Amino acid sequence: MTDFTPFEDLLRGHAGLLEDTTHDRWVRAQALFEERAYREAAVLLTELLDDPGEVRHELTDVRLLLARSLFHSAQLDGTIRVATELLEHDPNEPYAHLLLGRALQRQGRREEAQPHLRLAELLGGYRS
């Protein structure tokens, strides 16, 4: 990842030329995820959920990427918590069911995982 910190420091405070908007943070979190910086992406996404700003309509996307980041960084308890919260808001989100099922499997909770894995396959075609 390219570090633009010196450039950002140069611009910061100059007539608001560099404003860190919610959208900027969302794009940065997506870039971190793509670069496999899952822990860093999770921190930024957690901050977005704490202060969603103008992305209220995209909270499912934020929660889903957070759950994916947590799963890929082996933070299984966090994955389960976020995927469960996401499913409370959108019970038909197949990838959330898949993440929840796989996280439960990794914790050895296979019986709890099975319904979610079946729903992931049924709703989204994801094979477990």
PDB file of C-alpha atoms in Angstrom:
ATOM      1  CA  MET A   1       0.000   0.000   0.000  1.00  0.00           C
ATOM      2  CA  THR A   2       1.324   3.416  -0.900  1.00  0.00           C
ATOM      3  CA  ASP A   3       1.734   5.734   2.065  1.00  0.00           C
ATOM      4  CA  PHE A   4       0.614   9.272   1.283  1.00  0.00           C
ATOM      5  CA  THR A   5       1.018  10.505   4.854  1.00  0.00           C
ATOM      6  CA  PRO A   6       3.537  13.281   4.100  1.00  0.00           C
ATOM      7  CA  PHE A   7       1.308  14.579   1.298  1.00  0.00           C
ATOM      8  CA  GLU A   8      -1.737  14.381   3.560  1.00  0.00           C
ATOM      9  CA  ASP A   9       0.110  16.263   6.304  1.00  0.00           C
ATOM     10  CA  LEU A  10       1.036  18.937   3.788  1.00  0.00           C
ATOM     11  CA  LEU A  11      -2.583  19.425   2.715  1.00  0.00           C
ATOM     12  CA  ARG A  12      -4.214  19.076   6.118  1.00  0.00           C
ATOM     13  CA  GLY A  13      -5.459  22.400   7.417  1.00  0.00           C
ATOM     14  CA  HIS A  14      -5.278  24.198   4.059  1.00  0.00           C
ATOM     15  CA  ALA A  15      -8.830  25.440   3.523  1.00  0.00           C
ATOM     16  CA  GLY A  16     -10.269  21.949   4.042  1.00  0.00           C
ATOM     17  CA  LEU A  17      -8.574  20.537   0.965  1.00  0.00           C
ATOM     18  CA  LEU A  18      -8.267  17.128   2.549  1.00  0.00           C
ATOM     19  CA  GLU A  19     -11.437  16.194   4.354  1.00  0.00           C
ATOM     20  CA  ASP A  20     -11.750  12.623   5.585  1.00  0.00           C
ATOM     21  CA  THR A  21     -15.319  11.858   4.615  1.00  0.00           C
ATOM     22  CA  THR A  22     -17.239   8.706   5.435  1.00  0.00           C
ATOM     23  CA  HIS A  23     -17.018   7.744   1.781  1.00  0.00           C
ATOM     24  CA  ASP A  24     -13.222   8.171   1.860  1.00  0.00           C
ATOM     25  CA  ARG A  25     -13.001   5.860   4.872  1.00  0.00           C
ATOM     26  CA  TRP A  26     -15.264   3.298   3.148  1.00  0.00           C
ATOM     27  CA  VAL A  27     -13.091   3.318   0.019  1.00  0.00           C
ATOM     28  CA  ARG A  28      -9.942   3.050   2.146  1.00  0.00           C
ATOM     29  CA  ALA A  29     -11.415   0.086   4.066  1.00  0.00           C
ATOM     30  CA  GLN A  30     -12.237  -1.663   0.784  1.00  0.00           C
ATOM     31  CA  ALA A  31      -8.687  -1.058  -0.456  1.00  0.00           C
ATOM     32  CA  LEU A  32      -7.230  -2.447   2.765  1.00  0.00           C
ATOM     33  CA  PHE A  33      -9.375  -5.558   2.395  1.00  0.00           C
ATOM     34  CA  GLU A  34      -8.269  -6.014  -1.212  1.00  0.00           C
ATOM     35  CA  GLU A  35      -4.643  -5.718  -0.060  1.00  0.00           C
ATOM     36  CA  ARG A  36      -5.335  -8.427   2.532  1.00  0.00           C
ATOM     37  CA  ALA A  37      -4.798  -6.011   5.414  1.00  0.00           C
ATOM     38  CA  TYR A  38      -7.810  -7.548   7.127  1.00  0.00           C
ATOM     39  CA  ARG A  39      -7.144  -6.361  10.678  1.00  0.00           C
ATOM     40  CA  GLU A  40      -6.636  -2.777   9.531  1.00  0.00           C
ATOM     41  CA  ALA A  41      -9.785  -2.950   7.411  1.00  0.00           C
ATOM     42  CA  ALA A  42     -11.722  -4.291  10.409  1.00  0.00           C
ATOM     43  CA  VAL A  43     -10.623  -1.367  12.580  1.00  0.00           C
ATOM     44  CA  LEU A  44     -11.715   1.167   9.965  1.00  0.00           C
ATOM     45  CA  LEU A  45     -15.013  -0.622   9.319  1.00  0.00           C
ATOM     46  CA  THR A  46     -15.773  -0.768  13.048  1.00  0.00           C
ATOM     47  CA  GLU A  47     -15.248   2.996  13.198  1.00  0.00           C
ATOM     48  CA  LEU A  48     -17.628   3.410  10.249  1.00  0.00           C
ATOM     49  CA  LEU A  49     -20.325   1.428  12.048  1.00  0.00           C
ATOM     50  CA  ASP A  50     -19.822   3.504  15.185  1.00  0.00           C
ATOM     51  CA  ASP A  51     -20.230   6.718  13.167  1.00  0.00           C
ATOM     52  CA  PRO A  52     -21.929   5.837   9.848  1.00  0.00           C
ATOM     53  CA  GLY A  53     -22.333   9.423   8.634  1.00  0.00           C
ATOM     54  CA  GLU A  54     -23.941   9.436   5.211  1.00  0.00           C
ATOM     55  CA  VAL A  55     -23.609   5.686   4.486  1.00  0.00           C
ATOM     56  CA  ARG A  56     -26.615   4.604   6.514  1.00  0.00           C
ATOM     57  CA  HIS A  57     -28.160   2.956   3.453  1.00  0.00           C
ATOM     58  CA  GLU A  58     -25.015   0.865   2.950  1.00  0.00           C
ATOM     59  CA  LEU A  59     -24.670  -0.529   6.472  1.00  0.00           C
ATOM     60  CA  THR A  60     -25.293  -4.063   5.217  1.00  0.00           C
ATOM     61  CA  ASP A  61     -22.251  -3.684   2.956  1.00  0.00           C
ATOM     62  CA  VAL A  62     -20.156  -2.297   5.822  1.00  0.00           C
ATOM     63  CA  ARG A  63     -21.206  -5.101   8.165  1.00  0.00           C
ATOM     64  CA  LEU A  64     -20.582  -7.744   5.513  1.00  0.00           C
ATOM     65  CA  LEU A  65     -17.086  -6.475   4.726  1.00  0.00           C
ATOM     66  CA  LEU A  66     -16.368  -6.229   8.461  1.00  0.00           C
ATOM     67  CA  ALA A  67     -17.495  -9.837   8.983  1.00  0.00           C
ATOM     68  CA  ARG A  68     -15.304 -10.929   6.055  1.00  0.00           C
ATOM     69  CA  SER A  69     -12.326  -8.983   7.444  1.00  0.00           C
ATOM     70  CA  LEU A  70     -12.780 -10.517  10.869  1.00  0.00           C
ATOM     71  CA  PHE A  71     -13.115 -14.009   9.400  1.00  0.00           C
ATOM     72  CA  HIS A  72      -9.991 -13.663   7.259  1.00  0.00           C
ATOM     73  CA  SER A  73      -8.016 -12.397  10.258  1.00  0.00           C
ATOM     74  CA  ALA A  74      -9.233 -15.374  12.333  1.00  0.00           C
ATOM     75  CA  GLN A  75     -11.263 -13.244  14.742  1.00  0.00           C
ATOM     76  CA  LEU A  76     -14.035 -15.817  14.921  1.00  0.00           C
ATOM     77  CA  ASP A  77     -15.967 -14.405  17.886  1.00  0.00           C
ATOM     78  CA  GLY A  78     -16.127 -11.047  16.125  1.00  0.00           C
ATOM     79  CA  THR A  79     -17.186 -12.724  12.885  1.00  0.00           C
ATOM     80  CA  ILE A  80     -20.020 -14.506  14.663  1.00  0.00           C
ATOM     81  CA  ARG A  81     -21.144 -11.312  16.414  1.00  0.00           C
ATOM     82  CA  VAL A  82     -21.109  -9.144  13.271  1.00  0.00           C
ATOM     83  CA  ALA A  83     -22.657 -11.801  10.999  1.00  0.00           C
ATOM     84  CA  THR A  84     -25.426 -12.346  13.565  1.00  0.00           C
ATOM     85  CA  GLU A  85     -26.081  -8.578  13.739  1.00  0.00           C
ATOM     86  CA  LEU A  86     -26.143  -8.408   9.960  1.00  0.00           C
ATOM     87  CA  LEU A  87     -28.636 -11.274   9.770  1.00  0.00           C
ATOM     88  CA  GLU A  88     -30.884  -9.491  12.276  1.00  0.00           C
ATOM     89  CA  HIS A  89     -31.126  -6.626   9.762  1.00  0.00           C
ATOM     90  CA  ASP A  90     -31.064  -8.721   6.591  1.00  0.00           C
ATOM     91  CA  PRO A  91     -31.956 -12.373   7.272  1.00  0.00           C
ATOM     92  CA  ASN A  92     -31.701 -13.281   3.577  1.00  0.00           C
ATOM     93  CA  GLU A  93     -28.015 -12.316   3.160  1.00  0.00           C
ATOM     94  CA  PRO A  94     -26.449 -15.590   1.971  1.00  0.00           C
ATOM     95  CA  TYR A  95     -22.796 -14.625   2.452  1.00  0.00           C
ATOM     96  CA  ALA A  96     -23.489 -13.659   6.074  1.00  0.00           C
ATOM     97  CA  HIS A  97     -24.947 -17.139   6.611  1.00  0.00           C
ATOM     98  CA  LEU A  98     -21.843 -18.642   5.002  1.00  0.00           C
ATOM     99  CA  LEU A  99     -19.457 -16.606   7.184  1.00  0.00           C
ATOM    100  CA  LEU A 100     -21.426 -17.412  10.311  1.00  0.00           C
ATOM    101  CA  GLY A 101     -21.551 -21.103   9.462  1.00  0.00           C
ATOM    102  CA  ARG A 102     -17.849 -21.315   8.655  1.00  0.00           C
ATOM    103  CA  ALA A 103     -16.862 -19.393  11.800  1.00  0.00           C
ATOM    104  CA  LEU A 104     -18.986 -21.737  13.904  1.00  0.00           C
ATOM    105  CA  GLN A 105     -17.389 -24.723  12.146  1.00  0.00           C
ATOM    106  CA  ARG A 106     -13.901 -23.426  12.925  1.00  0.00           C
ATOM    107  CA  GLN A 107     -14.891 -23.213  16.579  1.00  0.00           C
ATOM    108  CA  GLY A 108     -16.027 -26.836  16.487  1.00  0.00           C
ATOM    109  CA  ARG A 109     -19.713 -25.913  16.736  1.00  0.00           C
ATOM    110  CA  ARG A 110     -20.784 -27.981  13.728  1.00  0.00           C
ATOM    111  CA  GLU A 111     -24.429 -28.494  14.725  1.00  0.00           C
ATOM    112  CA  GLU A 112     -24.948 -24.722  15.096  1.00  0.00           C
ATOM    113  CA  ALA A 113     -23.193 -24.148  11.774  1.00  0.00           C
ATOM    114  CA  GLN A 114     -25.317 -26.506   9.661  1.00  0.00           C
ATOM    115  CA  PRO A 115     -28.501 -24.405   9.355  1.00  0.00           C
ATOM    116  CA  HIS A 116     -26.487 -21.371   8.282  1.00  0.00           C
ATOM    117  CA  LEU A 117     -24.466 -23.345   5.765  1.00  0.00           C
ATOM    118  CA  ARG A 118     -27.683 -24.821   4.315  1.00  0.00           C
ATOM    119  CA  LEU A 119     -29.217 -21.352   4.026  1.00  0.00           C
ATOM    120  CA  ALA A 120     -26.038 -20.033   2.365  1.00  0.00           C
ATOM    121  CA  GLU A 121     -26.328 -22.776  -0.229  1.00  0.00           C
ATOM    122  CA  LEU A 122     -30.071 -22.330  -0.680  1.00  0.00           C
ATOM    123  CA  LEU A 123     -30.063 -18.510  -0.850  1.00  0.00           C
ATOM    124  CA  GLY A 124     -26.796 -17.900  -2.626  1.00  0.00           C
ATOM    125  CA  GLY A 125     -25.534 -21.125  -4.107  1.00  0.00           C
ATOM    126  CA  TYR A 126     -22.520 -21.246  -1.751  1.00  0.00           C
ATOM    127  CA  ARG A 127     -21.287 -24.782  -1.223  1.00  0.00           C
ATOM    128  CA  SER A 128     -19.739 -25.612   2.112  1.00  0.00           C
TER     129      SER A 128
END
